[in-house]
GROMACS .gro file of C-alpha atoms in nm:
model
  422
    1ALA     CA    1   0.652  -0.413   3.046
    2MET     CA    2   0.848  -0.409   2.720
    3HIS     CA    3   1.288  -0.435   2.710
    4GLU     CA    4   1.395  -0.223   2.413
    5GLY     CA    5   1.428  -0.415   2.053
    6HIS     CA    6   1.121  -0.652   2.259
    7VAL     CA    7   0.884  -0.715   1.866
    8VAL     CA    8   0.563  -0.791   1.996
    9SER     CA    9   0.479  -1.173   1.840
   10PRO     CA   10   0.091  -1.228   1.770
   11GLN     CA   11   0.027  -1.446   2.033
   12GLU     CA   12   0.139  -1.166   2.271
   13LEU     CA   13  -0.068  -0.868   2.095
   14THR     CA   14  -0.379  -1.158   2.110
   15VAL     CA   15  -0.238  -1.161   2.503
   16LEU     CA   16  -0.214  -0.774   2.546
   17LEU     CA   17  -0.551  -0.743   2.407
   18GLN     CA   18  -0.728  -0.979   2.580
   19PRO     CA   19  -0.857  -0.643   2.823
   20LEU     CA   20  -1.051  -0.551   2.532
   21PHE     CA   21  -1.213  -0.857   2.452
   22THR     CA   22  -1.292  -0.856   2.907
   23GLN     CA   23  -1.397  -0.491   2.961
   24ASN     CA   24  -1.779  -0.391   3.031
   25SER     CA   25  -1.820  -0.190   2.712
   26ARG     CA   26  -1.647  -0.361   2.421
   27ASN     CA   27  -1.587  -0.080   2.144
   28VAL     CA   28  -1.282  -0.065   1.973
   29VAL     CA   29  -1.117   0.172   1.746
   30LEU     CA   30  -0.876   0.071   1.475
   31PHE     CA   31  -0.719   0.371   1.306
   32LEU     CA   32  -0.527   0.240   0.984
   33GLN     CA   33  -0.280   0.351   0.828
   34ASP     CA   34  -0.069   0.191   0.527
   35ARG     CA   35   0.259   0.286   0.710
   36LEU     CA   36   0.382   0.379   1.029
   37SER     CA   37   0.692   0.294   1.292
   38VAL     CA   38   0.722   0.429   1.686
   39ASP     CA   39   1.032   0.638   1.519
   40ASP     CA   40   0.744   0.902   1.354
   41PHE     CA   41   0.631   0.982   1.698
   42THR     CA   42   0.909   1.048   1.880
   43TYR     CA   43   1.146   1.172   1.486
   44LEU     CA   44   0.818   1.408   1.426
   45SER     CA   45   0.716   1.545   1.723
   46GLU     CA   46   1.056   1.681   1.802
   47SER     CA   47   1.149   1.818   1.445
   48TYR     CA   48   0.878   1.997   1.360
   49GLY     CA   49   0.850   2.167   1.677
   50SER     CA   50   0.537   2.384   1.663
   51LYS     CA   51   0.440   2.174   1.317
   52ASN     CA   52   0.394   1.883   1.547
   53PRO     CA   53   0.176   1.724   1.341
   54PHE     CA   54   0.028   1.446   1.679
   55GLN     CA   55  -0.187   1.744   1.842
   56ASN     CA   56  -0.525   1.515   1.930
   57GLN     CA   57  -0.552   1.376   2.253
   58VAL     CA   58  -0.461   1.016   2.153
   59ASN     CA   59  -0.178   1.079   2.025
   60GLU     CA   60  -0.043   1.338   2.316
   61LEU     CA   61  -0.069   1.015   2.566
   62PHE     CA   62   0.124   0.789   2.314
   63ILE     CA   63   0.387   1.051   2.283
   64ASN     CA   64   0.456   1.131   2.626
   65LEU     CA   65   0.453   0.761   2.705
   66LEU     CA   66   0.730   0.729   2.453
   67GLN     CA   67   0.908   0.975   2.652
   68GLU     CA   68   0.868   0.838   2.963
   69ILE     CA   69   0.953   0.448   2.835
   70LEU     CA   70   1.286   0.687   2.652
   71GLN     CA   71   1.345   0.761   3.009
   72SER     CA   72   1.362   0.468   3.209
   73SER     CA   73   1.509   0.260   2.891
   74PRO     CA   74   1.875   0.159   2.948
   75SER     CA   75   1.896   0.273   2.553
   76SER     CA   76   1.731   0.543   2.354
   77LEU     CA   77   1.771   0.417   1.967
   78VAL     CA   78   1.574   0.137   1.988
   79LEU     CA   79   1.249   0.057   2.178
   80PRO     CA   80   1.000  -0.217   2.149
   81ALA     CA   81   0.760  -0.299   1.852
   82VAL     CA   82   0.494  -0.523   1.701
   83ASP     CA   83   0.600  -0.797   1.447
   84CYS     CA   84   0.423  -0.717   1.111
   85GLU     CA   85   0.289  -1.028   1.093
   86ALA     CA   86   0.080  -0.995   1.402
   87ILE     CA   87  -0.068  -0.678   1.251
   88ARG     CA   88  -0.170  -0.874   0.905
   89TYR     CA   89  -0.421  -1.034   1.124
   90LEU     CA   90  -0.550  -0.818   1.394
   91LEU     CA   91  -0.866  -0.780   1.180
   92SER     CA   92  -0.924  -1.117   1.148
   93THR     CA   93  -0.814  -1.225   1.493
   94LEU     CA   94  -1.065  -0.889   1.638
   95GLN     CA   95  -1.363  -1.042   1.455
   96ASP     CA   96  -1.305  -1.385   1.625
   97SER     CA   97  -1.222  -1.259   1.978
   98GLY     CA   98  -1.625  -1.186   1.994
   99TYR     CA   99  -1.873  -1.076   1.811
  100TRP     CA  100  -1.847  -0.746   1.727
  101LYS     CA  101  -2.059  -0.536   1.477
  102LEU     CA  102  -1.781  -0.444   1.229
  103THR     CA  103  -1.809  -0.110   1.089
  104ASN     CA  104  -1.505   0.017   0.794
  105VAL     CA  105  -1.540   0.353   0.796
  106THR     CA  106  -1.411   0.504   0.486
  107ASN     CA  107  -1.672   0.839   0.471
  108LEU     CA  108  -1.431   1.027   0.685
  109ASN     CA  109  -1.689   1.350   0.636
  110VAL     CA  110  -1.955   1.246   0.827
  111PRO     CA  111  -2.109   1.468   1.124
  112GLN     CA  112  -2.125   1.128   1.299
  113LEU     CA  113  -2.103   0.790   1.355
  114GLU     CA  114  -2.363   0.519   1.364
  115VAL     CA  115  -2.266   0.284   1.702
  116ASN     CA  116  -2.483   0.132   1.891
  117ALA     CA  117  -2.344   0.113   2.249
  118SER     CA  118  -2.593  -0.173   2.342
  119GLU     CA  119  -2.335  -0.422   2.169
  120PRO     CA  120  -2.028  -0.467   2.064
  121ASN     CA  121  -1.865  -0.244   1.795
  122LEU     CA  122  -1.545  -0.284   1.545
  123LEU     CA  123  -1.513   0.067   1.401
  124VAL     CA  124  -1.205   0.018   1.118
  125VAL     CA  125  -1.079   0.371   1.067
  126GLN     CA  126  -0.860   0.387   0.695
  127LEU     CA  127  -0.661   0.656   0.740
  128GLN     CA  128  -0.524   0.876   0.459
  129SER     CA  129  -0.218   0.665   0.281
  130LEU     CA  130   0.109   0.830   0.298
  131VAL     CA  131   0.190   0.898  -0.088
  132SER     CA  132   0.516   1.020  -0.153
  133ASP     CA  133   0.831   0.875  -0.113
  134LEU     CA  134   0.970   1.213  -0.251
  135ARG     CA  135   0.834   1.495  -0.025
  136GLU     CA  136   0.889   1.473   0.351
  137ILE     CA  137   0.730   1.736   0.372
  138SER     CA  138   0.384   1.587   0.207
  139THR     CA  139   0.452   1.264   0.479
  140LEU     CA  140   0.422   1.533   0.682
  141GLU     CA  141   0.123   1.714   0.640
  142THR     CA  142  -0.059   1.339   0.540
  143ILE     CA  143  -0.008   1.263   0.901
  144ALA     CA  144  -0.061   1.568   1.069
  145GLU     CA  145  -0.445   1.483   0.813
  146ASN     CA  146  -0.463   1.194   0.932
  147ASP     CA  147  -0.419   1.290   1.269
  148LYS     CA  148  -0.714   1.543   1.245
  149ILE     CA  149  -0.906   1.250   1.160
  150ILE     CA  150  -0.837   1.036   1.455
  151GLY     CA  151  -0.891   1.337   1.673
  152ARG     CA  152  -1.266   1.401   1.449
  153VAL     CA  153  -1.325   1.054   1.585
  154THR     CA  154  -1.280   0.995   1.935
  155MET     CA  155  -1.452   1.410   1.984
  156ASP     CA  156  -1.790   1.304   1.889
  157LEU     CA  157  -1.751   0.945   2.008
  158GLN     CA  158  -1.617   1.095   2.405
  159GLU     CA  159  -1.920   1.346   2.299
  160ARG     CA  160  -2.173   1.091   2.270
  161GLY     CA  161  -2.069   0.943   2.578
  162ILE     CA  162  -1.965   0.674   2.448
  163HIS     CA  163  -1.640   0.426   2.607
  164PHE     CA  164  -1.412   0.276   2.338
  165SER     CA  165  -1.057   0.191   2.342
  166VAL     CA  166  -0.849   0.285   2.065
  167ILE     CA  167  -0.542   0.122   1.835
  168TYR     CA  168  -0.339   0.327   1.587
  169THR     CA  169  -0.134   0.124   1.403
  170ALA     CA  170  -0.060   0.027   0.995
  171MET     CA  171  -0.054  -0.253   0.716
  172ARG     CA  172   0.405  -0.189   0.783
  173PRO     CA  173   0.671  -0.002   0.923
  174SER     CA  174   0.739   0.267   0.769
  175ARG     CA  175   1.123   0.213   0.894
  176ILE     CA  176   1.314  -0.120   0.841
  177SER     CA  177   1.475  -0.152   1.175
  178ARG     CA  178   1.821  -0.332   1.106
  179ARG     CA  179   1.859  -0.677   1.234
  180THR     CA  180   2.112  -0.694   1.545
  181ASP     CA  181   2.152  -1.047   1.565
  182VAL     CA  182   2.321  -1.092   1.210
  183VAL     CA  183   2.660  -1.113   1.120
  184ALA     CA  184   2.762  -0.768   0.885
  185GLU     CA  185   2.786  -0.893   0.516
  186LEU     CA  186   2.420  -1.046   0.518
  187ARG     CA  187   2.281  -0.733   0.687
  188ARG     CA  188   2.205  -0.619   0.319
  189GLN     CA  189   2.023  -0.955   0.251
  190LEU     CA  190   1.854  -0.918   0.564
  191MET     CA  191   1.759  -0.681   0.573
  192ALA     CA  192   1.560  -0.660   0.188
  193VAL     CA  193   1.391  -1.049   0.255
  194GLU     CA  194   1.231  -0.784   0.585
  195GLU     CA  195   1.080  -0.512   0.361
  196GLU     CA  196   0.969  -0.789   0.140
  197ASP     CA  197   0.806  -0.984   0.463
  198SER     CA  198   0.607  -0.611   0.554
  199THR     CA  199   0.393  -0.596   0.263
  200SER     CA  200   0.365  -0.911   0.138
  201TYR     CA  201  -0.007  -1.006   0.076
  202PRO     CA  202  -0.122  -1.228  -0.245
  203PRO     CA  203  -0.196  -0.988  -0.528
  204LEU     CA  204  -0.525  -0.910  -0.679
  205ASN     CA  205  -0.631  -1.189  -0.897
  206VAL     CA  206  -0.874  -1.253  -1.210
  207THR     CA  207  -0.969  -1.597  -1.288
  208THR     CA  208  -1.176  -1.764  -1.668
  209GLY     CA  209  -1.264  -2.119  -1.491
  210ASN     CA  210  -0.967  -2.263  -1.345
  211TYR     CA  211  -0.710  -2.076  -1.461
  212THR     CA  212  -0.568  -1.698  -1.365
  213CYS     CA  213  -0.507  -1.481  -1.671
  214ILE     CA  214  -0.445  -1.138  -1.458
  215LEU     CA  215  -0.238  -1.090  -1.162
  216PHE     CA  216  -0.251  -0.673  -1.041
  217TYR     CA  217  -0.008  -0.645  -0.680
  218ALA     CA  218   0.081  -0.243  -0.547
  219SER     CA  219   0.225  -0.154  -0.225
  220ASN     CA  220   0.011   0.125  -0.234
  221PHE     CA  221  -0.257   0.212  -0.487
  222THR     CA  222  -0.434   0.596  -0.439
  223LEU     CA  223  -0.575   0.836  -0.616
  224LYS     CA  224  -0.554   1.210  -0.617
  225ALA     CA  225  -0.889   1.397  -0.741
  226ASN     CA  226  -0.903   1.736  -0.818
  227SER     CA  227  -0.583   1.792  -0.555
  228SER     CA  228  -0.778   1.804  -0.254
  229VAL     CA  229  -0.926   1.445  -0.238
  230PHE     CA  230  -0.721   1.149  -0.116
  231ILE     CA  231  -0.911   0.813  -0.199
  232ASP     CA  232  -0.710   0.534  -0.055
  233LEU     CA  233  -0.769   0.145  -0.257
  234THR     CA  234  -0.469  -0.007  -0.139
  235ASN     CA  235  -0.647  -0.201   0.149
  236ALA     CA  236  -0.998  -0.262  -0.006
  237THR     CA  237  -0.803  -0.392  -0.366
  238PHE     CA  238  -0.615  -0.663  -0.211
  239ILE     CA  239  -0.625  -0.699   0.192
  240THR     CA  240  -1.033  -0.619   0.211
  241GLN     CA  241  -1.089  -0.699  -0.153
  242ASP     CA  242  -1.356  -0.508  -0.093
  243VAL     CA  243  -1.378  -0.441  -0.493
  244ASP     CA  244  -1.622  -0.587  -0.751
  245ILE     CA  245  -1.352  -0.722  -1.146
  246SER     CA  246  -1.675  -0.940  -1.322
  247ALA     CA  247  -1.659  -0.665  -1.550
  248SER     CA  248  -1.224  -0.746  -1.647
  249GLU     CA  249  -1.188  -0.923  -1.951
  250CYS     CA  250  -0.906  -1.201  -2.119
  251SER     CA  251  -0.753  -1.344  -2.425
  252ASP     CA  252  -0.484  -1.392  -2.640
  253SER     CA  253  -0.477  -1.033  -2.777
  254ASN     CA  254  -0.609  -0.792  -2.559
  255THR     CA  255  -0.667  -0.805  -2.195
  256THR     CA  256  -0.868  -0.572  -1.976
  257LEU     CA  257  -0.811  -0.531  -1.532
  258SER     CA  258  -1.151  -0.338  -1.405
  259LEU     CA  259  -1.172  -0.295  -1.046
  260LYS     CA  260  -1.502  -0.134  -0.944
  261TYR     CA  261  -1.581   0.074  -0.588
  262THR     CA  262  -1.894   0.128  -0.419
  263LYS     CA  263  -1.886   0.505  -0.277
  264PRO     CA  264  -1.461   0.483  -0.159
  265VAL     CA  265  -1.520   0.832  -0.031
  266ASN     CA  266  -1.792   1.108   0.060
  267GLY     CA  267  -1.947   1.286  -0.231
  268ILE     CA  268  -1.774   0.936  -0.478
  269THR     CA  269  -2.079   0.669  -0.517
  270SER     CA  270  -1.890   0.478  -0.800
  271LEU     CA  271  -1.492   0.448  -0.879
  272GLU     CA  272  -1.435   0.209  -1.167
  273ILE     CA  273  -1.033   0.185  -1.327
  274ARG     CA  274  -1.006   0.004  -1.632
  275PHE     CA  275  -0.617  -0.148  -1.731
  276LEU     CA  276  -0.612  -0.191  -2.097
  277MET     CA  277  -0.291  -0.474  -2.162
  278THR     CA  278  -0.271  -0.609  -2.507
  279ASN     CA  279  -0.036  -0.871  -2.631
  280LYS     CA  280   0.150  -0.773  -2.992
  281PHE     CA  281   0.444  -0.949  -3.173
  282TYR     CA  282   0.712  -0.706  -3.289
  283GLU     CA  283   0.901  -0.782  -3.557
  284GLY     CA  284   1.193  -0.605  -3.464
  285SER     CA  285   1.239  -0.786  -3.178
  286SER     CA  286   1.084  -1.117  -3.369
  287ARG     CA  287   0.838  -1.133  -3.057
  288LYS     CA  288   0.590  -1.072  -2.904
  289TRP     CA  289   0.552  -0.834  -2.592
  290SER     CA  290   0.293  -0.737  -2.397
  291THR     CA  291   0.175  -0.325  -2.309
  292LEU     CA  292  -0.034  -0.133  -2.086
  293ASP     CA  293  -0.177   0.092  -2.357
  294SER     CA  294  -0.415   0.324  -2.105
  295VAL     CA  295  -0.531   0.344  -1.818
  296GLU     CA  296  -0.911   0.491  -1.755
  297ILE     CA  297  -1.112   0.619  -1.468
  298VAL     CA  298  -1.452   0.658  -1.451
  299GLN     CA  299  -1.657   0.806  -1.147
  300ASP     CA  300  -2.009   0.765  -1.119
  301GLY     CA  301  -2.022   0.662  -1.467
  302GLU     CA  302  -2.040   0.996  -1.605
  303LYS     CA  303  -1.684   1.194  -1.579
  304PHE     CA  304  -1.455   0.963  -1.790
  305ALA     CA  305  -1.037   1.007  -1.764
  306THR     CA  306  -0.791   0.908  -2.013
  307PHE     CA  307  -0.442   0.812  -1.940
  308ASN     CA  308  -0.112   0.713  -2.200
  309VAL     CA  309   0.115   0.510  -2.062
  310SER     CA  310   0.517   0.539  -2.122
  311VAL     CA  311   0.763   0.249  -2.034
  312ILE     CA  312   0.512  -0.019  -1.962
  313SER     CA  313   0.609  -0.315  -2.174
  314ALA     CA  314   0.791  -0.646  -2.079
  315PRO     CA  315   0.760  -1.016  -2.293
  316ALA     CA  316   0.498  -1.177  -2.337
  317GLU     CA  317   0.574  -1.455  -2.051
  318TYR     CA  318   0.762  -1.160  -1.826
  319SER     CA  319   0.460  -0.971  -1.555
  320PHE     CA  320   0.603  -0.573  -1.504
  321HIS     CA  321   0.748  -0.395  -1.229
  322CYS     CA  322   0.848  -0.115  -1.111
  323GLN     CA  323   0.899   0.077  -0.737
  324LEU     CA  324   0.668   0.357  -0.899
  325VAL     CA  325   0.391   0.429  -1.134
  326GLY     CA  326   0.198   0.772  -1.167
  327THR     CA  327   0.109   1.132  -1.281
  328SER     CA  328   0.437   1.316  -1.167
  329ASN     CA  329   0.685   1.348  -1.377
  330LEU     CA  330   0.962   1.226  -1.103
  331TYR     CA  331   0.773   0.862  -1.214
  332PRO     CA  332   1.020   0.629  -1.428
  333ALA     CA  333   0.663   0.521  -1.542
  334ARG     CA  334   0.461   0.762  -1.639
  335LEU     CA  335   0.044   0.820  -1.638
  336VAL     CA  336   0.029   1.128  -1.889
  337PRO     CA  337  -0.366   1.240  -1.928
  338SER     CA  338  -0.531   1.262  -2.256
  339ASN     CA  339  -0.806   1.445  -2.204
  340ASN     CA  340  -0.956   1.693  -1.994
  341GLU     CA  341  -1.151   1.547  -1.740
  342ALA     CA  342  -0.765   1.305  -1.652
  343LYS     CA  343  -0.653   1.663  -1.554
  344ASN     CA  344  -0.785   1.639  -1.280
  345TRP     CA  345  -0.723   1.351  -1.098
  346ASP     CA  346  -0.393   1.245  -0.964
  347VAL     CA  347  -0.249   0.905  -0.951
  348PHE     CA  348   0.021   0.747  -0.715
  349ILE     CA  349   0.140   0.308  -0.740
  350SER     CA  350   0.382   0.192  -0.564
  351ARG     CA  351   0.536  -0.153  -0.625
  352LEU     CA  352   0.341  -0.226  -0.913
  353GLN     CA  353   0.349  -0.572  -1.082
  354ILE     CA  354   0.125  -0.675  -1.351
  355GLN     CA  355   0.065  -0.936  -1.613
  356GLY     CA  356  -0.215  -0.995  -1.849
  357PHE     CA  357  -0.100  -1.241  -2.063
  358ASN     CA  358   0.093  -1.640  -1.978
  359ILE     CA  359   0.086  -1.693  -1.609
  360GLU     CA  360   0.163  -2.023  -1.483
  361ASN     CA  361   0.078  -2.193  -1.190
  362ASN     CA  362  -0.145  -1.881  -1.021
  363GLN     CA  363   0.230  -1.724  -0.972
  364PHE     CA  364   0.441  -1.373  -1.121
  365SER     CA  365   0.649  -1.443  -1.401
  366TYR     CA  366   0.958  -1.367  -1.423
  367ALA     CA  367   0.975  -1.006  -1.401
  368SER     CA  368   1.090  -0.698  -1.675
  369ASP     CA  369   1.202  -0.369  -1.446
  370CYS     CA  370   1.076  -0.039  -1.559
  371THR     CA  371   1.469   0.114  -1.448
  372GLY     CA  372   1.744   0.031  -1.726
  373PHE     CA  373   2.033  -0.069  -1.685
  374PHE     CA  374   2.255   0.232  -1.658
  375THR     CA  375   2.066   0.416  -1.429
  376PRO     CA  376   2.157   0.832  -1.331
  377GLY     CA  377   2.342   0.715  -1.029
  378ILE     CA  378   2.590   0.516  -1.293
  379TRP     CA  379   2.620   0.766  -1.558
  380MET     CA  380   2.767   1.020  -1.265
  381GLY     CA  381   3.028   0.779  -1.171
  382LEU     CA  382   3.072   0.627  -1.546
  383VAL     CA  383   3.203   1.072  -1.613
  384THR     CA  384   3.387   1.124  -1.286
  385SER     CA  385   3.583   0.815  -1.372
  386ILE     CA  386   3.665   0.936  -1.726
  387ILE     CA  387   3.726   1.274  -1.608
  388LEU     CA  388   4.005   1.130  -1.335
  389LEU     CA  389   4.108   0.876  -1.613
  390TRP     CA  390   4.199   1.193  -1.820
  391ILE     CA  391   4.308   1.388  -1.516
  392LEU     CA  392   4.569   1.086  -1.544
  393THR     CA  393   4.697   1.043  -1.859
  394TYR     CA  394   4.743   1.349  -1.898
  395GLY     CA  395   4.969   1.358  -1.527
  396ILE     CA  396   5.167   1.074  -1.623
  397HIS     CA  397   5.230   1.155  -2.010
  398MET     CA  398   5.346   1.551  -1.910
  399ILE     CA  399   5.586   1.359  -1.696
  400MET     CA  400   5.656   1.109  -1.953
  401GLN     CA  401   5.816   1.399  -2.173
  402LEU     CA  402   6.050   1.512  -1.864
  403THR     CA  403   6.390   1.487  -2.026
  404THR     CA  404   6.756   1.480  -1.795
  405ASN     CA  405   7.088   1.641  -1.827
  406SER     CA  406   7.305   1.476  -2.041
  407ARG     CA  407   7.625   1.724  -1.921
  408PHE     CA  408   7.703   1.783  -1.593
  409ASP     CA  409   7.996   2.073  -1.462
  410ASP     CA  410   8.297   2.004  -1.324
  411PRO     CA  411   8.366   2.232  -1.029
  412LYS     CA  412   8.752   2.106  -1.068
  413GLY     CA  413   8.765   2.170  -1.426
  414PRO     CA  414   8.683   2.432  -1.720
  415ALA     CA  415   8.318   2.622  -1.607
  416LEU     CA  416   8.069   2.399  -1.901
  417SER     CA  417   7.954   2.563  -2.208
  418VAL     CA  418   7.620   2.472  -2.429
  419PRO     CA  419   7.480   2.651  -2.704
  420GLN     CA  420   7.193   2.810  -2.805
  421THR     CA  421   7.118   2.507  -3.047
  422GLU     CA  422   7.105   2.266  -2.746
   0.00000   0.00000   0.00000
């Protein structure tokens, strides 16, 4: 039993998982998502009624448990949670706890999983990423699809008579909870630090000899092929690092980051993504600038897609950072398809940071952000302020034009006569 607001530490989580390590049937299925919070279950299950995305037995049991906790808890606003640090090392903790047969499940369309019930198995199922930060309906559809995947995998194991335990979690929370142990004036800063810590894993680095020549980081790196097949490359690129970067090239003027994946999803044997960067001197600014010129996607060594890149440049000594990069028109940094094959792909990259030149101490340099100083909000505030200032100026001017009478009528004397000329 956990009281409201309690955050389970890595040590406490290890103790809670001990029954999984000591039971006779040691089969654990770890469903791993990019973002998830306890609030998602309560909010989505209640707000959408018949469109509740949680339909399989595992999530229904969890929702029922949450409802019981809400009814018995003194506070229905704050629920227990698990520390992001504990989740970050969950997979390594499970692997170190016993002689598991580790199986990474990325091909979610296979009819049956290869599970040998005579030995302990650890199945890691990579769920689809919640790629959209702009439309909540997309998040709802993605969670519903992940719910179907959970139901399909668990029903397959149940029909085969395999006993197993399920862990459904994510690498970071989808909602950042407010810290209650700090003063009000520090809350904004601490929330920003907490959000940064929740997604802290090392960037991908490409080295030549003892020197790092490319650094690449993203909190979400997802592709969508033919408007139907999601390919989440975040974990494979940054966490498990199941990616081949041997084809990357570095020089003082041209740099290519090559990411090769083997069977990222069903139907795709190989996938290579290239980021082509240049470092040139520009006379207008009298300095060198590094620019991401194009992005290439090569599927199965045959299908070649090319994207032109806009607004991704920085001084040669800086790194480049952008909150949203992709093929959507709503993103500040866009990948524009330059051939017909590129039109079959959608790219979603969140919190991109990349540097291909002048890397020191194996760390990102100061970041040049894609967001300009004058954001739409600032322009709206300036225009509104100018309109209000004009109204105020006009009102003061009209008040200053008012004049008072120079002579007044005396009731005891003759009537005051004012000529028309006055």
